[in-house]
Amino acid sequence: MRKAFKGGIHPPEYKEISKDCQITVLEAPERVVLPLSQHVGNPAKPIVNPKDKVVKGQLVAEAQGFVSANIHSPVSGTVIAITKHPSASGIRVESLIIEREESDEEFRYEPLENPEPRSIVERVFQAGIVGLGGAAFPTHVKLSPPEEYPVDTVIINGAECEPYLTVDYRLMIENTDEIIAGALLVKEAVGARRVIIAIESNKEDAAKKIASISPSEIEVVLLPTKYPQGSEKHLIKAVLGREVPQQGLPFHVGVLVQNIQTVIAVKRAVQEGIPLYERVITVSGQAVNNPSNIKVPVGTLVSYIIDILGGLKEDAKKVILGGPMTGIALGRLDVPVTKGTSGIVALSSDIVSRYDESDTCIRCGRCVEVCPMFLQPYLLGTLGRLGRADALIENNVYDCIECGSCSFICPSKRNLVQLIRVGKSIAREVKK
Ligand code: SF4
Ligand code: SF4
């Protein structure tokens, strides 16, 4: 077992709620909502119009520029509108709305046999693959590091350190072959020498399953269970002992990190020609009636998923898109699951009341102790609230990975990560 990093926290895991729920396929909804900006980078541009017929897998919006991603329809049907629709952030964003019709038609790209590195990257771009761990960063960009920074090691991130989420765990148990095939394709794409699949010690059975069928160029390592072990920088440090420089990227130290479900998407796009139009998510929390791991079409509304799984319990207080540490608390449920959505977590009032917010700092220093980026969260939070852009930058606000450890540990229940997020966007605006 590798050593733990300095800082971090041990929040209650609550993985037991859904870890034994096998992946099932959700019945497709009557209507899907596809935000044109559901990835990092430029929004995609629609190439269909209202009233157009589309088939499942068809390209409906094209990437705009290098850092952007294609969007494909997850259902066959008719485009009924291109309009602003509520999103998880609370803002209405330009979205394609498609009404489903019964049809067996489906578009797939031509499968690639013995692909060259360049054709793997090109296919990943065509298929609209983005990081499925939550970041939604276009994968073809990650697979194209600058020539002066060759990648020697690919790390497949199986840490899944967020409480409640069990998607990657189930995929490691149920789709082991696809993970290995996808990992080898990613290795080939960047010309790396080796692949390391890194898994937290609370998923030892998954690690054993993968190790039992891995070829010699894939190594499986166990990491201590500690949040935020899945952060790229901490993963690289734990697995290889390499330090990603301040504001640097993994390729600066010869590494590429990919999420478990992302490499499955790469395998399907390359070997079967399937674009990314569906994903597996966890639905969990003390307030859900039927915890599940389900495959859903991208664009399915949260309200539909919750209804079809038997609704929420009476004491449901908060619904979060993603995990409770880095996800977004929803103000409404008619928002779509996007490519980056890893889960829906519904919390009961007794859990939520433990985190009622205040903004009084008692200067206990606990947030400083747990910050895995060695920042001063209490100060960044205050500067964020005051909108002090220069001071935020001087105190390295951009190094914050928004892990939420500081908010979790704060005895005064200050919502530090939220204040820091606001501070970051103010600093960015001022810098512009
Ligand atoms: S300041 Fe940022 S990196 Fe540090 S604990 Fe808080 S959220 Fe995590
Ligand atoms: S943990 Fe909370 S109360 Fe303690 S120093 Fe940090 S912000 Fe202040």
Coordinates of C-alpha atoms and ligand atoms in Angstrom, one line a residue:
M1 CA 0.0 0.0 0.0
R2 CA 1.3 3.5 -0.9
K3 CA 1.6 6.3 1.7
A4 CA -1.2 8.8 2.4
F5 CA -0.7 12.4 1.5
K6 CA -0.6 15.2 4.1
G7 CA -3.9 16.8 5.0
G8 CA -7.3 15.5 3.8
I9 CA -10.2 14.1 5.8
H10 CA -12.1 10.9 6.6
P11 CA -15.7 11.8 6.0
P12 CA -18.4 9.1 6.6
E13 CA -18.3 7.1 3.4
Y14 CA -21.9 5.9 3.1
K15 CA -20.8 3.6 0.3
E16 CA -22.7 0.7 1.8
I17 CA -26.0 2.3 0.7
S18 CA -25.4 1.5 -3.0
K19 CA -22.2 -0.5 -3.4
D20 CA -24.0 -3.8 -3.8
C21 CA -26.6 -2.4 -6.3
Q22 CA -25.8 -3.9 -9.7
I23 CA -25.8 -1.6 -12.7
T24 CA -29.3 -1.5 -14.3
V25 CA -30.4 0.3 -17.4
L26 CA -33.0 3.1 -17.0
E27 CA -35.9 3.2 -19.4
A28 CA -35.3 6.1 -21.7
P29 CA -37.4 9.2 -20.9
E30 CA -39.9 10.7 -23.4
R31 CA -37.7 13.8 -23.7
V32 CA -34.0 14.6 -23.2
V33 CA -32.4 18.0 -22.7
L34 CA -28.9 18.4 -24.0
P35 CA -27.0 21.5 -22.8
L36 CA -24.6 22.7 -25.5
S37 CA -22.1 23.6 -22.8
Q38 CA -21.8 20.4 -20.7
H39 CA -18.0 20.2 -20.9
V40 CA -15.0 22.4 -20.2
G41 CA -14.3 24.8 -23.1
N42 CA -16.4 26.3 -25.9
P43 CA -20.1 25.3 -26.1
A44 CA -20.9 23.0 -29.0
K45 CA -22.8 24.4 -32.0
P46 CA -26.1 22.7 -33.0
I47 CA -26.1 21.2 -36.5
V48 CA -29.8 20.3 -36.4
N49 CA -33.0 22.4 -36.3
P50 CA -36.3 22.1 -34.6
K51 CA -38.6 19.5 -36.4
D52 CA -35.5 17.6 -37.6
K53 CA -35.6 13.8 -37.2
V54 CA -32.5 12.3 -35.5
V55 CA -31.4 8.8 -34.7
K56 CA -29.7 7.5 -31.5
G57 CA -26.0 8.2 -31.7
Q58 CA -26.3 11.0 -34.3
L59 CA -24.1 14.0 -34.0
V60 CA -26.4 16.9 -33.1
A61 CA -24.0 19.6 -32.0
E62 CA -20.4 20.1 -33.1
A63 CA -17.4 21.0 -31.0
Q64 CA -16.2 24.6 -31.5
G65 CA -12.4 24.7 -31.4
F66 CA -9.9 22.4 -29.8
V67 CA -11.1 22.6 -26.2
S68 CA -14.8 21.7 -26.8
A69 CA -16.7 18.4 -27.4
N70 CA -19.2 17.0 -29.8
I71 CA -22.7 16.1 -28.6
H72 CA -24.7 13.1 -29.9
S73 CA -28.4 12.3 -29.4
P74 CA -29.0 9.6 -26.8
V75 CA -32.4 8.7 -28.4
S76 CA -34.1 8.5 -31.8
G77 CA -36.8 11.1 -32.2
T78 CA -37.5 14.7 -33.2
V79 CA -35.7 17.9 -32.2
I80 CA -38.5 20.0 -30.7
A81 CA -36.6 23.1 -29.6
I82 CA -33.2 24.8 -29.2
T83 CA -33.8 27.0 -26.2
K84 CA -32.6 28.0 -22.8
H85 CA -33.4 25.4 -20.2
P86 CA -32.6 25.3 -16.4
S87 CA -29.3 23.7 -15.6
A88 CA -27.8 22.4 -12.3
S89 CA -25.9 25.7 -11.7
G90 CA -29.3 27.5 -11.5
I91 CA -28.7 29.3 -14.8
R92 CA -30.8 28.7 -17.9
V93 CA -28.4 27.5 -20.6
E94 CA -28.8 27.0 -24.4
S95 CA -30.0 23.3 -24.8
L96 CA -31.3 21.0 -27.5
I97 CA -34.5 19.3 -26.6
I98 CA -35.3 16.0 -28.3
E99 CA -38.6 14.1 -28.0
R100 CA -38.1 10.3 -28.2
E101 CA -39.9 8.0 -30.7
E102 CA -39.8 4.2 -30.8
S103 CA -37.1 3.2 -33.2
D104 CA -34.3 0.6 -33.5
E105 CA -32.2 2.8 -35.7
E106 CA -28.9 3.8 -34.3
F107 CA -25.8 5.6 -35.7
R108 CA -22.3 4.2 -34.9
Y109 CA -18.9 5.1 -36.3
E110 CA -16.9 2.4 -38.1
P111 CA -15.0 0.4 -35.4
L112 CA -11.2 0.8 -35.7
E113 CA -9.0 -2.3 -35.9
N114 CA -5.4 -2.0 -34.7
P115 CA -5.7 1.8 -34.5
E116 CA -2.7 4.2 -34.6
P117 CA -2.3 6.7 -31.7
R118 CA -3.6 9.5 -33.9
S119 CA -6.7 7.7 -35.0
I120 CA -7.5 6.8 -31.3
V121 CA -7.4 10.5 -30.4
E122 CA -9.4 11.5 -33.5
R123 CA -12.1 8.9 -32.6
V124 CA -12.2 10.1 -29.0
F125 CA -12.8 13.6 -30.4
Q126 CA -15.5 12.4 -32.8
A127 CA -17.3 10.5 -30.0
G128 CA -17.5 13.6 -27.8
I129 CA -15.7 11.9 -24.9
V130 CA -15.0 14.0 -21.8
G131 CA -13.8 13.2 -18.3
L132 CA -16.6 11.2 -16.7
G133 CA -15.3 11.6 -13.1
G134 CA -17.0 15.0 -12.9
A135 CA -14.5 17.4 -14.5
A136 CA -16.0 17.0 -18.1
F137 CA -12.6 18.1 -19.6
P138 CA -12.5 17.0 -23.3
T139 CA -10.5 13.8 -23.4
H140 CA -8.9 14.3 -26.8
V141 CA -7.2 17.4 -25.3
K142 CA -5.7 15.3 -22.5
L143 CA -4.6 12.7 -25.0
S144 CA -2.7 15.4 -26.9
P145 CA 0.0 16.7 -24.5
P146 CA 2.7 19.1 -25.9
E147 CA 5.5 17.2 -27.7
E148 CA 8.1 18.5 -25.2
Y149 CA 6.3 16.7 -22.4
P150 CA 6.2 13.0 -23.3
V151 CA 3.9 10.9 -21.1
D152 CA 5.5 7.8 -19.7
T153 CA 2.8 6.6 -17.3
V154 CA -1.0 6.5 -17.5
I155 CA -2.8 6.4 -14.1
I156 CA -6.4 5.1 -14.2
N157 CA -8.2 6.8 -11.4
G158 CA -10.2 4.2 -9.4
A159 CA -10.0 6.1 -6.1
E160 CA -13.7 7.2 -6.1
C161 CA -13.1 9.0 -2.8
E162 CA -16.3 11.0 -2.7
P163 CA -18.8 9.7 -0.1
Y164 CA -21.9 7.9 -1.4
L165 CA -20.7 7.4 -5.0
T166 CA -20.2 3.8 -6.2
V167 CA -20.3 4.0 -10.0
D168 CA -16.6 3.3 -10.5
Y169 CA -16.7 0.5 -8.0
R170 CA -19.5 -1.2 -9.8
L171 CA -17.8 -0.7 -13.2
M172 CA -14.6 -2.2 -11.8
I173 CA -16.5 -5.3 -10.7
E174 CA -18.9 -5.6 -13.7
N175 CA -17.0 -4.2 -16.6
T176 CA -13.4 -5.2 -15.8
D177 CA -12.5 -6.3 -19.4
E178 CA -13.6 -3.0 -20.9
I179 CA -11.5 -1.1 -18.3
I180 CA -8.4 -3.0 -19.3
A181 CA -9.1 -2.6 -23.0
G182 CA -9.7 1.1 -22.6
A183 CA -6.6 1.6 -20.5
L184 CA -4.4 0.0 -23.1
L185 CA -5.9 2.2 -25.8
V186 CA -5.2 5.3 -23.8
K187 CA -1.6 4.1 -23.2
E188 CA -1.2 3.5 -26.9
A189 CA -2.7 7.0 -27.7
V190 CA -0.1 8.8 -25.7
G191 CA 2.8 6.4 -26.2
A192 CA 3.2 5.6 -22.5
R193 CA 5.3 2.7 -21.2
R194 CA 3.0 1.6 -18.4
V195 CA -0.5 1.8 -16.9
I196 CA -1.2 1.9 -13.2
I197 CA -4.7 1.4 -12.0
A198 CA -5.0 3.2 -8.6
I199 CA -7.8 2.1 -6.2
E200 CA -8.5 3.0 -2.6
S201 CA -8.2 0.3 0.0
N202 CA -11.9 0.3 0.7
K203 CA -12.4 -1.3 -2.7
E204 CA -9.9 -4.1 -2.3
D205 CA -12.2 -6.7 -4.0
A206 CA -12.4 -4.5 -7.1
A207 CA -8.6 -4.2 -7.1
K208 CA -8.2 -8.0 -6.9
K209 CA -10.7 -8.6 -9.7
I210 CA -8.8 -6.2 -12.0
A211 CA -5.4 -7.5 -11.0
S212 CA -6.5 -11.1 -11.6
I213 CA -7.0 -10.5 -15.4
S214 CA -4.6 -7.6 -16.1
P215 CA -1.8 -8.1 -18.6
S216 CA 1.8 -7.5 -17.5
E217 CA 1.9 -3.8 -18.6
I218 CA -0.9 -3.0 -16.2
E219 CA -0.1 -2.7 -12.5
V220 CA -2.8 -2.3 -9.8
V221 CA -2.0 -0.4 -6.7
L222 CA -3.9 0.1 -3.5
L223 CA -4.0 3.6 -1.8
P224 CA -5.0 4.5 1.7
T225 CA -8.7 5.5 1.9
K226 CA -8.6 9.3 2.5
Y227 CA -10.4 12.2 0.9
P228 CA -9.5 13.8 -1.7
Q229 CA -7.3 10.9 -2.8
G230 CA -8.8 11.0 -6.3
S231 CA -7.5 14.5 -7.0
E232 CA -5.1 14.2 -9.8
K233 CA -2.2 15.9 -8.0
H234 CA -2.6 13.7 -4.9
L235 CA -3.0 10.6 -6.9
I236 CA 0.2 11.2 -8.9
K237 CA 2.1 12.0 -5.7
A238 CA 0.8 8.9 -3.9
V239 CA 1.4 6.5 -6.9
L240 CA 4.6 7.8 -8.4
G241 CA 6.0 10.3 -5.8
R242 CA 6.0 13.0 -8.5
E243 CA 5.0 16.6 -7.6
V244 CA 2.9 18.4 -10.2
P245 CA 4.2 22.0 -10.1
Q246 CA 2.0 24.8 -8.8
Q247 CA -0.6 25.6 -11.5
G248 CA 1.0 22.9 -13.6
L249 CA -0.7 19.9 -15.2
P250 CA 0.0 16.1 -15.0
F251 CA 1.9 16.1 -18.3
H252 CA 4.5 18.4 -16.8
V253 CA 5.6 15.3 -14.8
G254 CA 5.1 12.8 -17.6
V255 CA 1.7 11.5 -16.4
L256 CA -1.8 11.2 -17.8
V257 CA -4.7 10.5 -15.4
Q258 CA -8.0 9.1 -16.7
N259 CA -11.1 8.1 -14.9
I260 CA -12.5 4.5 -14.9
Q261 CA -15.7 5.2 -16.8
T262 CA -13.8 7.5 -19.3
V263 CA -11.6 4.6 -20.4
I264 CA -14.7 2.4 -20.9
A265 CA -16.1 5.2 -23.2
V266 CA -12.8 5.2 -25.1
K267 CA -12.9 1.4 -25.6
R268 CA -16.5 1.6 -26.9
A269 CA -15.8 4.5 -29.2
V270 CA -12.7 2.9 -30.7
Q271 CA -13.7 -0.8 -30.8
E272 CA -17.5 -0.5 -31.3
G273 CA -17.9 3.0 -32.8
I274 CA -20.3 4.1 -30.0
P275 CA -20.3 7.8 -29.3
L276 CA -20.7 9.1 -25.7
Y277 CA -24.5 9.6 -25.2
E278 CA -25.1 7.6 -22.0
R279 CA -23.4 7.1 -18.7
V280 CA -23.7 5.2 -15.4
I281 CA -24.5 7.2 -12.3
T282 CA -25.1 6.4 -8.6
V283 CA -28.4 7.4 -7.0
S284 CA -27.9 7.3 -3.3
G285 CA -28.4 9.1 0.1
Q286 CA -30.5 8.5 3.2
A287 CA -33.5 10.2 1.5
V288 CA -33.8 8.0 -1.6
N289 CA -36.3 5.1 -1.6
N290 CA -34.3 2.9 -4.0
P291 CA -30.5 3.4 -4.1
S292 CA -29.2 2.4 -7.5
N293 CA -26.3 2.4 -9.9
I294 CA -28.0 3.0 -13.3
K295 CA -27.1 3.6 -16.9
V296 CA -29.0 6.7 -18.1
P297 CA -29.1 8.6 -21.4
V298 CA -27.3 12.0 -21.1
G299 CA -30.0 14.6 -21.0
T300 CA -32.4 12.7 -18.7
L301 CA -34.0 15.0 -16.1
V302 CA -33.1 14.4 -12.4
S303 CA -36.9 14.5 -11.6
Y304 CA -37.6 11.7 -14.0
I305 CA -34.8 9.5 -12.5
I306 CA -36.0 10.1 -9.0
D307 CA -39.7 9.4 -9.9
I308 CA -38.9 6.2 -11.7
L309 CA -36.8 5.0 -8.8
G310 CA -39.8 5.4 -6.4
G311 CA -39.3 9.1 -5.3
L312 CA -37.7 10.6 -2.2
K313 CA -38.5 9.9 1.5
E314 CA -40.6 12.5 3.4
D315 CA -37.7 13.9 5.2
A316 CA -35.6 14.7 2.1
K317 CA -34.0 18.0 2.5
K318 CA -31.4 18.5 -0.1
V319 CA -30.6 16.9 -3.5
I320 CA -27.1 17.2 -4.8
L321 CA -25.9 16.6 -8.4
G322 CA -22.6 14.8 -8.0
G323 CA -21.0 13.8 -4.7
P324 CA -21.6 15.8 -1.5
M325 CA -18.1 17.2 -1.3
T326 CA -17.8 18.6 -4.9
G327 CA -21.3 18.4 -6.3
I328 CA -24.0 21.1 -6.7
A329 CA -27.0 21.4 -4.4
L330 CA -30.0 21.6 -6.7
G331 CA -32.6 24.4 -6.4
R332 CA -34.9 22.5 -8.8
L333 CA -35.1 18.9 -10.1
D334 CA -36.0 19.6 -13.7
V335 CA -32.4 19.8 -14.7
P336 CA -30.6 17.2 -16.9
V337 CA -27.9 14.7 -16.1
T338 CA -24.9 15.7 -18.2
K339 CA -21.8 13.8 -19.3
G340 CA -20.0 15.0 -16.1
T341 CA -22.7 13.9 -13.7
S342 CA -21.5 11.0 -11.5
G343 CA -24.4 10.8 -9.2
I344 CA -27.6 12.1 -7.5
V345 CA -27.4 12.2 -3.7
A346 CA -30.5 13.0 -1.7
L347 CA -29.9 13.9 1.9
S348 CA -32.3 13.7 4.8
S349 CA -32.9 16.7 7.1
D350 CA -30.9 15.2 10.0
I351 CA -27.8 14.8 7.8
V352 CA -28.2 18.3 6.3
S353 CA -28.7 20.0 9.7
R354 CA -25.2 18.9 10.7
Y355 CA -23.9 21.3 8.0
D356 CA -26.1 24.3 8.6
E357 CA -24.0 27.3 7.5
S358 CA -22.6 30.2 9.5
D359 CA -19.8 32.6 8.8
T360 CA -18.0 33.1 12.1
C361 CA -14.4 32.0 12.3
I362 CA -13.2 31.0 15.7
R363 CA -9.6 30.7 14.4
C364 CA -9.2 27.0 15.4
G365 CA -6.9 26.3 12.4
R366 CA -8.5 23.0 11.5
C367 CA -9.2 24.0 7.9
V368 CA -5.4 24.8 7.5
E369 CA -4.5 21.3 9.0
V370 CA -6.7 19.4 6.5
C371 CA -6.2 21.5 3.3
P372 CA -4.3 19.1 1.0
M373 CA -3.0 22.1 -1.0
F374 CA -1.5 23.7 2.1
L375 CA -3.6 26.9 1.7
Q376 CA -5.2 29.0 4.4
P377 CA -8.9 28.3 3.7
Y378 CA -10.2 30.6 6.5
L379 CA -8.4 33.5 4.9
L380 CA -9.4 32.7 1.3
G381 CA -13.0 32.3 2.4
T382 CA -13.0 35.8 4.0
L383 CA -11.2 37.3 1.0
G384 CA -13.7 35.6 -1.3
R385 CA -16.6 37.1 0.7
L386 CA -15.0 40.6 0.5
G387 CA -14.2 40.1 -3.2
R388 CA -10.5 41.0 -2.7
A389 CA -9.1 39.8 -6.0
D390 CA -5.4 40.8 -5.5
A391 CA -5.2 39.3 -2.1
L392 CA -6.9 36.1 -3.3
I393 CA -4.3 35.7 -6.0
E394 CA -1.4 36.6 -3.6
N395 CA -2.7 33.8 -1.4
N396 CA -2.7 31.3 -4.2
V397 CA -6.5 30.9 -4.6
Y398 CA -6.0 29.2 -8.0
D399 CA -4.3 26.3 -6.2
C400 CA -7.5 25.4 -4.5
I401 CA -8.9 22.1 -5.9
E402 CA -12.3 22.8 -4.4
C403 CA -12.3 19.5 -2.6
G404 CA -14.5 20.8 0.3
S405 CA -12.3 19.3 3.1
C406 CA -12.1 22.7 4.8
S407 CA -15.9 23.2 4.8
F408 CA -16.4 19.7 6.1
I409 CA -14.0 20.1 9.1
C410 CA -15.0 23.6 10.1
P411 CA -16.6 23.5 13.5
S412 CA -18.3 26.9 12.7
K413 CA -19.8 25.3 9.6
R414 CA -18.5 28.0 7.3
N415 CA -19.2 27.2 3.7
L416 CA -15.5 27.9 2.8
V417 CA -15.4 26.1 -0.5
Q418 CA -18.4 28.1 -1.8
L419 CA -16.8 31.4 -0.7
I420 CA -13.5 30.3 -2.4
R421 CA -15.3 29.4 -5.6
V422 CA -16.9 32.9 -5.7
G423 CA -13.4 34.4 -4.9
K424 CA -11.9 32.5 -7.8
S425 CA -14.4 33.8 -10.3
I426 CA -14.0 37.3 -9.0
A427 CA -10.2 37.0 -9.3
R428 CA -10.6 35.7 -12.9
E429 CA -12.8 38.5 -13.9
V430 CA -10.5 41.2 -12.5
K431 CA -7.5 39.5 -14.1
K432 CA -9.3 39.5 -17.5
Ligands
SF4_1 S1 -9.0 25.5 0.4 FE1 -9.6 24.4 -1.4 S2 -8.0 22.7 -1.6 FE2 -8.0 23.6 0.5 S3 -9.4 22.2 1.7 FE3 -10.6 24.0 1.0 S4 -11.5 23.4 -0.9 FE4 -9.8 21.9 -0.5
SF4_2 S1 -11.9 25.6 10.5 FE1 -13.5 27.2 10.4 S2 -13.5 28.2 12.4 FE2 -11.6 27.0 12.2 S3 -10.0 28.5 11.4 FE3 -11.0 27.4 9.6 S4 -12.7 28.8 9.1 FE4 -12.1 29.4 11.1

